[in-house]
């Protein structure tokens, strides 16, 4: 297990952080805590994902929308304040997100080559589509990564790819991106009572696990185990969206996990992938509450101590 981190992942929002339920510096906080453990190896992509790669993935309309201040503000759920210009959004949010996409691509390439797991502290933008951005997601890093892996021949269209989404929210963007690709198998464990509720994308999920609001850690982990048990067959690579918005402290997720439960969740997922001999790239996903940092740190240390 190696950790992917770059200082540019962080959303350094200054005053704006008080207007959004959001810990934009969480990546640095996780990095600082994990750096105290000598045994952890950190890697980083050299640059953010290029405009060329972005334009290969996004639709023409999205390429225009992403340059539109009000469109981006809406996707980010930010208030329309005068000082938030498009240049500010580009510098403070869009550029960090492109670094996050680069982290997922970098992790996937390394996982394929080495057969090991790589954990990108950023990424997991599972609400973003080719033609739409929403839910604080602009660029679907898993979709972009898959497209680049295909283009470079590192995977073929016949290779089966697994996406395990354990963020509290349904991964509607990812389901939309892979709507017509049966070789990409989706497992999604989510609170069924919250955004996004589109049946069109929910129906695309191969292994769905719909949870009730208020689900506690014990129940969550039992349900996760059942879903993981349904994964069958060979896969070339797995992506995991490990959002920490499943925590009780999260204002949006509506679930009741503790940081220790999150660590157990990642252990269950990675143990199952190891059993199936599938290398994985783990991505950050949502979750910007106060103890989200603690949960990820615990999860990484637990996974590492068990050789996952
Ligand atoms: Zn989420």
CSV table of C-alpha atoms and ligand atoms in Angstrom, one decimal:
chain,number,residue,atom,x,y,z
A,1,UNK,CA,0.0,0.0,0.0
A,2,UNK,CA,1.4,3.3,-1.1
A,3,UNK,CA,-0.1,6.7,-0.5
A,4,UNK,CA,-0.5,9.3,-3.2
A,5,UNK,CA,-0.4,12.9,-2.0
A,6,UNK,CA,0.5,16.3,-3.4
A,7,UNK,CA,0.3,19.6,-1.7
A,8,UNK,CA,-1.8,20.9,-4.6
A,9,UNK,CA,-4.6,18.5,-3.8
A,10,UNK,CA,-5.8,20.9,-1.1
A,11,UNK,CA,-8.6,23.4,-1.4
A,12,UNK,CA,-7.3,26.4,0.4
A,13,UNK,CA,-10.5,28.3,0.6
A,14,UNK,CA,-9.7,30.9,3.3
A,15,UNK,CA,-12.9,32.7,4.4
A,16,UNK,CA,-15.1,30.7,2.2
A,17,UNK,CA,-14.7,27.6,4.3
A,18,UNK,CA,-17.0,29.2,6.8
A,19,UNK,CA,-19.8,29.1,4.2
A,20,UNK,CA,-19.5,25.5,3.3
A,21,UNK,CA,-19.6,22.3,5.3
A,22,UNK,CA,-16.1,21.6,4.1
A,23,UNK,CA,-12.6,20.8,5.4
A,24,UNK,CA,-10.6,21.8,2.2
A,25,UNK,CA,-7.2,21.2,3.8
A,26,UNK,CA,-8.1,17.6,4.8
A,27,UNK,CA,-5.5,16.1,2.5
A,28,UNK,CA,-2.7,17.9,4.1
A,29,UNK,CA,-4.0,17.0,7.6
A,30,UNK,CA,-4.1,13.4,6.7
A,31,UNK,CA,-0.6,13.6,5.2
A,32,UNK,CA,0.8,15.3,8.3
A,33,UNK,CA,-0.6,12.6,10.5
A,34,UNK,CA,0.6,9.8,8.3
A,35,UNK,CA,4.0,11.3,7.9
A,36,UNK,CA,4.6,10.6,11.6
A,37,UNK,CA,4.6,6.9,10.8
A,38,UNK,CA,8.0,6.2,9.2
A,39,UNK,CA,6.8,3.1,7.4
A,40,UNK,CA,4.5,4.9,4.9
A,41,UNK,CA,5.7,5.6,1.4
A,42,UNK,CA,4.3,8.7,-0.3
A,43,UNK,CA,4.2,9.2,-4.1
A,44,UNK,CA,2.9,12.0,-6.3
A,45,UNK,CA,1.9,12.6,-9.9
A,46,UNK,CA,4.3,15.1,-11.5
A,47,UNK,CA,1.6,17.5,-12.8
A,48,UNK,CA,-2.2,17.9,-12.9
A,49,UNK,CA,-4.1,16.1,-15.6
A,50,UNK,CA,-3.7,18.0,-18.9
A,51,UNK,CA,-6.3,20.1,-20.7
A,52,UNK,CA,-6.0,17.7,-23.6
A,53,UNK,CA,-7.0,14.7,-21.4
A,54,UNK,CA,-9.8,16.7,-19.9
A,55,UNK,CA,-11.1,17.8,-23.3
A,56,UNK,CA,-11.0,14.2,-24.5
A,57,UNK,CA,-13.4,13.2,-21.8
A,58,UNK,CA,-15.8,16.1,-21.3
A,59,UNK,CA,-18.6,16.9,-23.8
A,60,UNK,CA,-18.5,20.1,-25.8
A,61,UNK,CA,-21.2,21.6,-23.5
A,62,UNK,CA,-19.3,20.7,-20.4
A,63,UNK,CA,-16.1,22.2,-21.7
A,64,UNK,CA,-18.0,25.5,-21.9
A,65,UNK,CA,-19.9,25.0,-18.6
A,66,UNK,CA,-16.7,24.5,-16.7
A,67,UNK,CA,-15.5,28.0,-17.8
A,68,UNK,CA,-18.8,29.5,-16.6
A,69,UNK,CA,-18.6,31.0,-13.0
A,70,UNK,CA,-22.3,30.4,-12.1
A,71,UNK,CA,-22.3,26.9,-13.5
A,72,UNK,CA,-19.2,26.0,-11.4
A,73,UNK,CA,-20.6,27.7,-8.3
A,74,UNK,CA,-23.8,25.7,-8.6
A,75,UNK,CA,-21.9,22.4,-9.0
A,76,UNK,CA,-19.8,23.2,-6.0
A,77,UNK,CA,-22.8,24.4,-3.9
A,78,UNK,CA,-21.0,27.6,-3.2
A,79,UNK,CA,-22.9,30.9,-2.6
A,80,UNK,CA,-22.7,33.5,-5.4
A,81,UNK,CA,-20.4,36.0,-3.7
A,82,UNK,CA,-18.8,38.8,-5.7
A,83,UNK,CA,-15.2,37.9,-4.7
A,84,UNK,CA,-15.5,34.4,-6.1
A,85,UNK,CA,-14.5,35.0,-9.6
A,86,UNK,CA,-13.9,32.3,-12.2
A,87,UNK,CA,-10.1,32.8,-11.8
A,88,UNK,CA,-10.5,32.2,-8.1
A,89,UNK,CA,-12.5,29.0,-8.7
A,90,UNK,CA,-9.9,27.9,-11.2
A,91,UNK,CA,-7.0,28.4,-8.8
A,92,UNK,CA,-8.7,27.3,-5.6
A,93,UNK,CA,-10.9,24.4,-6.7
A,94,UNK,CA,-10.6,23.3,-10.4
A,95,UNK,CA,-6.8,23.1,-10.4
A,96,UNK,CA,-6.7,21.0,-7.2
A,97,UNK,CA,-9.3,18.7,-8.7
A,98,UNK,CA,-7.2,18.2,-11.8
A,99,UNK,CA,-4.3,17.3,-9.5
A,100,UNK,CA,-6.7,14.8,-7.8
A,101,UNK,CA,-7.6,13.3,-11.2
A,102,UNK,CA,-3.9,12.9,-11.9
A,103,UNK,CA,-3.5,11.1,-8.6
A,104,UNK,CA,-6.1,8.5,-9.6
A,105,UNK,CA,-4.6,8.0,-13.0
A,106,UNK,CA,-1.1,7.7,-11.5
A,107,UNK,CA,-2.4,5.2,-8.9
A,108,UNK,CA,-4.1,3.1,-11.5
A,109,UNK,CA,-1.1,2.9,-13.7
A,110,UNK,CA,1.1,1.9,-10.8
A,111,UNK,CA,-1.4,-0.6,-9.5
A,112,UNK,CA,-1.6,-2.3,-12.9
A,113,UNK,CA,2.2,-2.5,-13.2
A,114,UNK,CA,2.9,-3.7,-9.7
A,115,UNK,CA,-0.2,-5.6,-8.6
A,116,UNK,CA,-0.1,-3.5,-5.4
A,117,UNK,CA,-2.7,-1.1,-3.9
A,118,UNK,CA,-2.3,2.7,-4.2
A,119,UNK,CA,-4.3,5.1,-2.1
A,120,UNK,CA,-5.0,8.5,-3.6
A,121,UNK,CA,-6.0,10.8,-0.8
A,122,UNK,CA,-7.9,13.0,-3.4
A,123,UNK,CA,-10.2,12.0,-6.2
A,124,UNK,CA,-13.4,9.9,-6.0
A,125,UNK,CA,-15.5,12.6,-7.8
A,126,UNK,CA,-18.3,10.2,-8.4
A,127,UNK,CA,-21.1,12.7,-9.2
A,128,UNK,CA,-19.4,14.2,-12.2
A,129,UNK,CA,-20.4,13.1,-15.7
A,130,UNK,CA,-19.1,13.8,-19.2
A,131,UNK,CA,-21.9,16.3,-19.7
A,132,UNK,CA,-22.7,17.5,-16.2
A,133,UNK,CA,-21.0,18.5,-12.9
A,134,UNK,CA,-22.7,18.4,-9.5
A,135,UNK,CA,-22.4,17.5,-5.9
A,136,UNK,CA,-18.9,19.1,-5.6
A,137,UNK,CA,-17.6,17.0,-8.5
A,138,UNK,CA,-16.4,18.5,-11.8
A,139,UNK,CA,-14.2,15.8,-13.3
A,140,UNK,CA,-15.0,12.1,-13.0
A,141,UNK,CA,-11.5,10.9,-12.2
A,142,UNK,CA,-12.3,7.2,-12.5
A,143,UNK,CA,-14.0,7.8,-15.9
A,144,UNK,CA,-11.0,9.9,-17.1
A,145,UNK,CA,-8.5,7.3,-15.8
A,146,UNK,CA,-10.3,4.4,-17.5
A,147,UNK,CA,-10.4,6.4,-20.8
A,148,UNK,CA,-6.6,7.1,-20.6
A,149,UNK,CA,-5.8,3.5,-19.7
A,150,UNK,CA,-7.7,2.3,-22.7
A,151,UNK,CA,-6.0,4.8,-25.0
A,152,UNK,CA,-2.5,3.9,-23.8
A,153,UNK,CA,-3.3,0.2,-24.1
A,154,UNK,CA,-2.7,-0.5,-20.4
A,155,UNK,CA,-6.2,-2.0,-20.3
A,156,UNK,CA,-8.3,-3.3,-23.2
A,157,UNK,CA,-12.1,-3.0,-23.6
A,158,UNK,CA,-12.3,-6.7,-22.8
A,159,UNK,CA,-10.7,-6.3,-19.4
A,160,UNK,CA,-13.2,-6.3,-16.5
A,161,UNK,CA,-12.9,-3.4,-14.1
A,162,UNK,CA,-14.5,-3.2,-10.7
A,163,UNK,CA,-15.7,0.0,-9.0
A,164,UNK,CA,-16.6,-0.3,-5.3
A,165,UNK,CA,-18.3,2.9,-4.1
A,166,UNK,CA,-18.7,3.1,-0.3
A,167,UNK,CA,-19.2,6.8,-0.1
A,168,UNK,CA,-22.5,7.6,1.7
A,169,UNK,CA,-23.9,8.9,-1.6
A,170,UNK,CA,-24.9,6.9,-4.7
A,171,UNK,CA,-22.2,7.3,-7.4
A,172,UNK,CA,-24.6,8.6,-10.1
A,173,UNK,CA,-21.8,10.2,-12.2
A,174,UNK,CA,-19.8,7.0,-12.4
A,175,UNK,CA,-22.9,5.0,-13.3
A,176,UNK,CA,-23.7,7.5,-16.0
A,177,UNK,CA,-20.2,7.4,-17.5
A,178,UNK,CA,-20.2,3.6,-17.6
A,179,UNK,CA,-23.9,3.2,-18.4
A,180,UNK,CA,-23.3,1.2,-21.6
A,181,UNK,CA,-20.1,-0.7,-20.6
A,182,UNK,CA,-20.9,-4.1,-19.1
A,183,UNK,CA,-17.2,-4.8,-18.5
A,184,UNK,CA,-17.2,-2.2,-15.8
A,185,UNK,CA,-18.9,-3.7,-12.8
A,186,UNK,CA,-20.4,-1.3,-10.2
A,187,UNK,CA,-20.9,-2.1,-6.5
A,188,UNK,CA,-22.4,0.8,-4.6
A,189,UNK,CA,-23.3,0.9,-0.9
A,190,UNK,CA,-25.2,4.1,-0.1
A,191,UNK,CA,-27.9,5.9,1.9
A,192,UNK,CA,-30.9,5.4,-0.3
A,193,UNK,CA,-32.8,8.4,1.2
A,194,UNK,CA,-30.5,11.1,0.2
A,195,UNK,CA,-29.2,12.8,-3.0
A,196,UNK,CA,-28.8,11.6,-5.7
A,197,UNK,CA,-32.1,9.7,-6.2
A,198,UNK,CA,-32.1,9.2,-10.0
A,199,UNK,CA,-33.5,5.7,-10.7
A,200,UNK,CA,-31.8,5.7,-14.1
A,201,UNK,CA,-28.3,5.7,-12.6
A,202,UNK,CA,-29.2,3.6,-9.5
A,203,UNK,CA,-30.5,0.9,-11.8
A,204,UNK,CA,-27.1,0.7,-13.5
A,205,UNK,CA,-25.4,-0.6,-10.3
A,206,UNK,CA,-24.6,-4.3,-10.6
A,207,UNK,CA,-24.3,-4.9,-6.9
A,208,UNK,CA,-26.4,-2.3,-5.0
A,209,UNK,CA,-26.6,-2.1,-1.2
A,210,UNK,CA,-29.2,0.5,-0.3
A,211,UNK,CA,-29.1,1.6,3.3
A,212,UNK,CA,-31.6,3.3,5.5
A,213,UNK,CA,-30.8,6.7,7.0
A,214,UNK,CA,-29.3,6.4,10.5
A,215,UNK,CA,-27.6,3.0,9.7
A,216,UNK,CA,-25.0,2.3,12.3
A,217,UNK,CA,-21.5,0.8,11.9
A,218,UNK,CA,-22.4,-2.7,12.7
A,219,UNK,CA,-25.3,-2.9,10.3
A,220,UNK,CA,-23.2,-1.1,7.6
A,221,UNK,CA,-20.3,-3.5,7.9
A,222,UNK,CA,-22.7,-6.5,7.7
A,223,UNK,CA,-24.3,-5.1,4.6
A,224,UNK,CA,-20.9,-4.4,3.1
A,225,UNK,CA,-19.8,-7.9,3.7
A,226,UNK,CA,-22.8,-9.3,1.8
A,227,UNK,CA,-22.2,-7.0,-1.1
A,228,UNK,CA,-18.5,-7.9,-1.3
A,229,UNK,CA,-19.4,-11.5,-1.3
A,230,UNK,CA,-21.4,-11.0,-4.5
A,231,UNK,CA,-18.3,-10.0,-6.5
A,232,UNK,CA,-17.5,-12.8,-8.9
A,233,UNK,CA,-15.0,-13.5,-11.6
A,234,UNK,CA,-11.7,-12.0,-12.8
A,235,UNK,CA,-10.9,-8.3,-12.7
A,236,UNK,CA,-7.9,-6.4,-14.0
A,237,UNK,CA,-8.3,-3.5,-11.6
A,238,UNK,CA,-10.5,-2.1,-8.9
A,239,UNK,CA,-11.3,1.5,-8.0
A,240,UNK,CA,-12.6,2.2,-4.5
A,241,UNK,CA,-14.5,5.4,-3.6
A,242,UNK,CA,-13.8,5.5,0.1
A,243,UNK,CA,-15.8,8.6,1.2
A,244,UNK,CA,-15.8,9.4,4.9
A,245,UNK,CA,-19.2,11.0,4.8
A,246,UNK,CA,-20.6,7.8,6.3
A,247,UNK,CA,-19.4,9.2,9.7
A,248,UNK,CA,-22.0,10.3,12.3
A,249,UNK,CA,-20.4,13.8,12.4
A,250,UNK,CA,-21.0,14.3,8.6
A,251,UNK,CA,-23.8,16.8,8.0
A,252,UNK,CA,-24.8,15.3,4.6
A,253,UNK,CA,-24.3,11.5,4.6
A,254,UNK,CA,-27.1,10.6,7.2
A,255,UNK,CA,-25.3,7.4,8.4
A,256,UNK,CA,-23.8,6.7,11.8
A,257,UNK,CA,-20.3,5.2,11.5
A,258,UNK,CA,-17.4,6.0,13.8
A,259,UNK,CA,-13.8,6.5,12.6
A,260,UNK,CA,-13.0,2.9,13.8
A,261,UNK,CA,-15.9,1.6,11.6
A,262,UNK,CA,-14.4,3.4,8.6
A,263,UNK,CA,-11.1,1.6,9.3
A,264,UNK,CA,-12.9,-1.7,9.5
A,265,UNK,CA,-14.8,-0.9,6.3
A,266,UNK,CA,-11.5,-0.3,4.3
A,267,UNK,CA,-10.1,-3.5,5.8
A,268,UNK,CA,-13.1,-5.5,4.7
A,269,UNK,CA,-12.9,-4.1,1.2
A,270,UNK,CA,-9.2,-4.5,0.7
A,271,UNK,CA,-9.2,-8.0,2.3
A,272,UNK,CA,-11.8,-9.1,-0.2
A,273,UNK,CA,-9.8,-7.6,-3.1
A,274,UNK,CA,-6.7,-9.3,-1.9
A,275,UNK,CA,-8.7,-12.6,-1.8
A,276,UNK,CA,-9.7,-12.0,-5.4
A,277,UNK,CA,-6.2,-10.9,-6.4
A,278,UNK,CA,-7.4,-7.6,-7.7
A,279,UNK,CA,-5.0,-4.6,-7.4
A,280,UNK,CA,-6.8,-1.4,-6.4
A,281,UNK,CA,-6.6,2.3,-6.4
A,282,UNK,CA,-8.5,3.8,-3.5
A,283,UNK,CA,-9.8,7.4,-3.9
A,284,UNK,CA,-10.8,9.9,-1.3
A,285,UNK,CA,-14.5,10.6,-2.2
A,286,UNK,CA,-16.7,12.8,-0.1
A,287,UNK,CA,-16.6,13.6,3.6
A,288,UNK,CA,-15.2,16.8,4.9
A,289,UNK,CA,-16.3,16.6,8.6
A,290,UNK,CA,-14.0,17.2,11.5
A,291,UNK,CA,-13.2,13.5,12.2
A,292,UNK,CA,-12.9,12.5,8.5
A,293,UNK,CA,-9.2,13.0,8.8
A,294,UNK,CA,-9.0,10.7,11.8
A,295,UNK,CA,-11.1,8.0,10.0
A,296,UNK,CA,-8.8,8.0,7.0
A,297,UNK,CA,-5.6,8.0,9.1
A,298,UNK,CA,-7.0,5.0,11.1
A,299,UNK,CA,-8.0,3.2,7.9
A,300,UNK,CA,-4.6,3.6,6.2
A,301,UNK,CA,-2.7,2.5,9.4
A,302,UNK,CA,-5.0,-0.5,9.9
A,303,UNK,CA,-4.7,-1.6,6.2
A,304,UNK,CA,-0.9,-1.2,6.3
A,305,UNK,CA,-0.5,-3.1,9.5
A,306,UNK,CA,-2.4,-6.0,7.9
A,307,UNK,CA,-0.3,-5.9,4.7
A,308,UNK,CA,-3.2,-4.9,2.5
B,1,LIG,ZN1,-20.7,11.5,-0.6
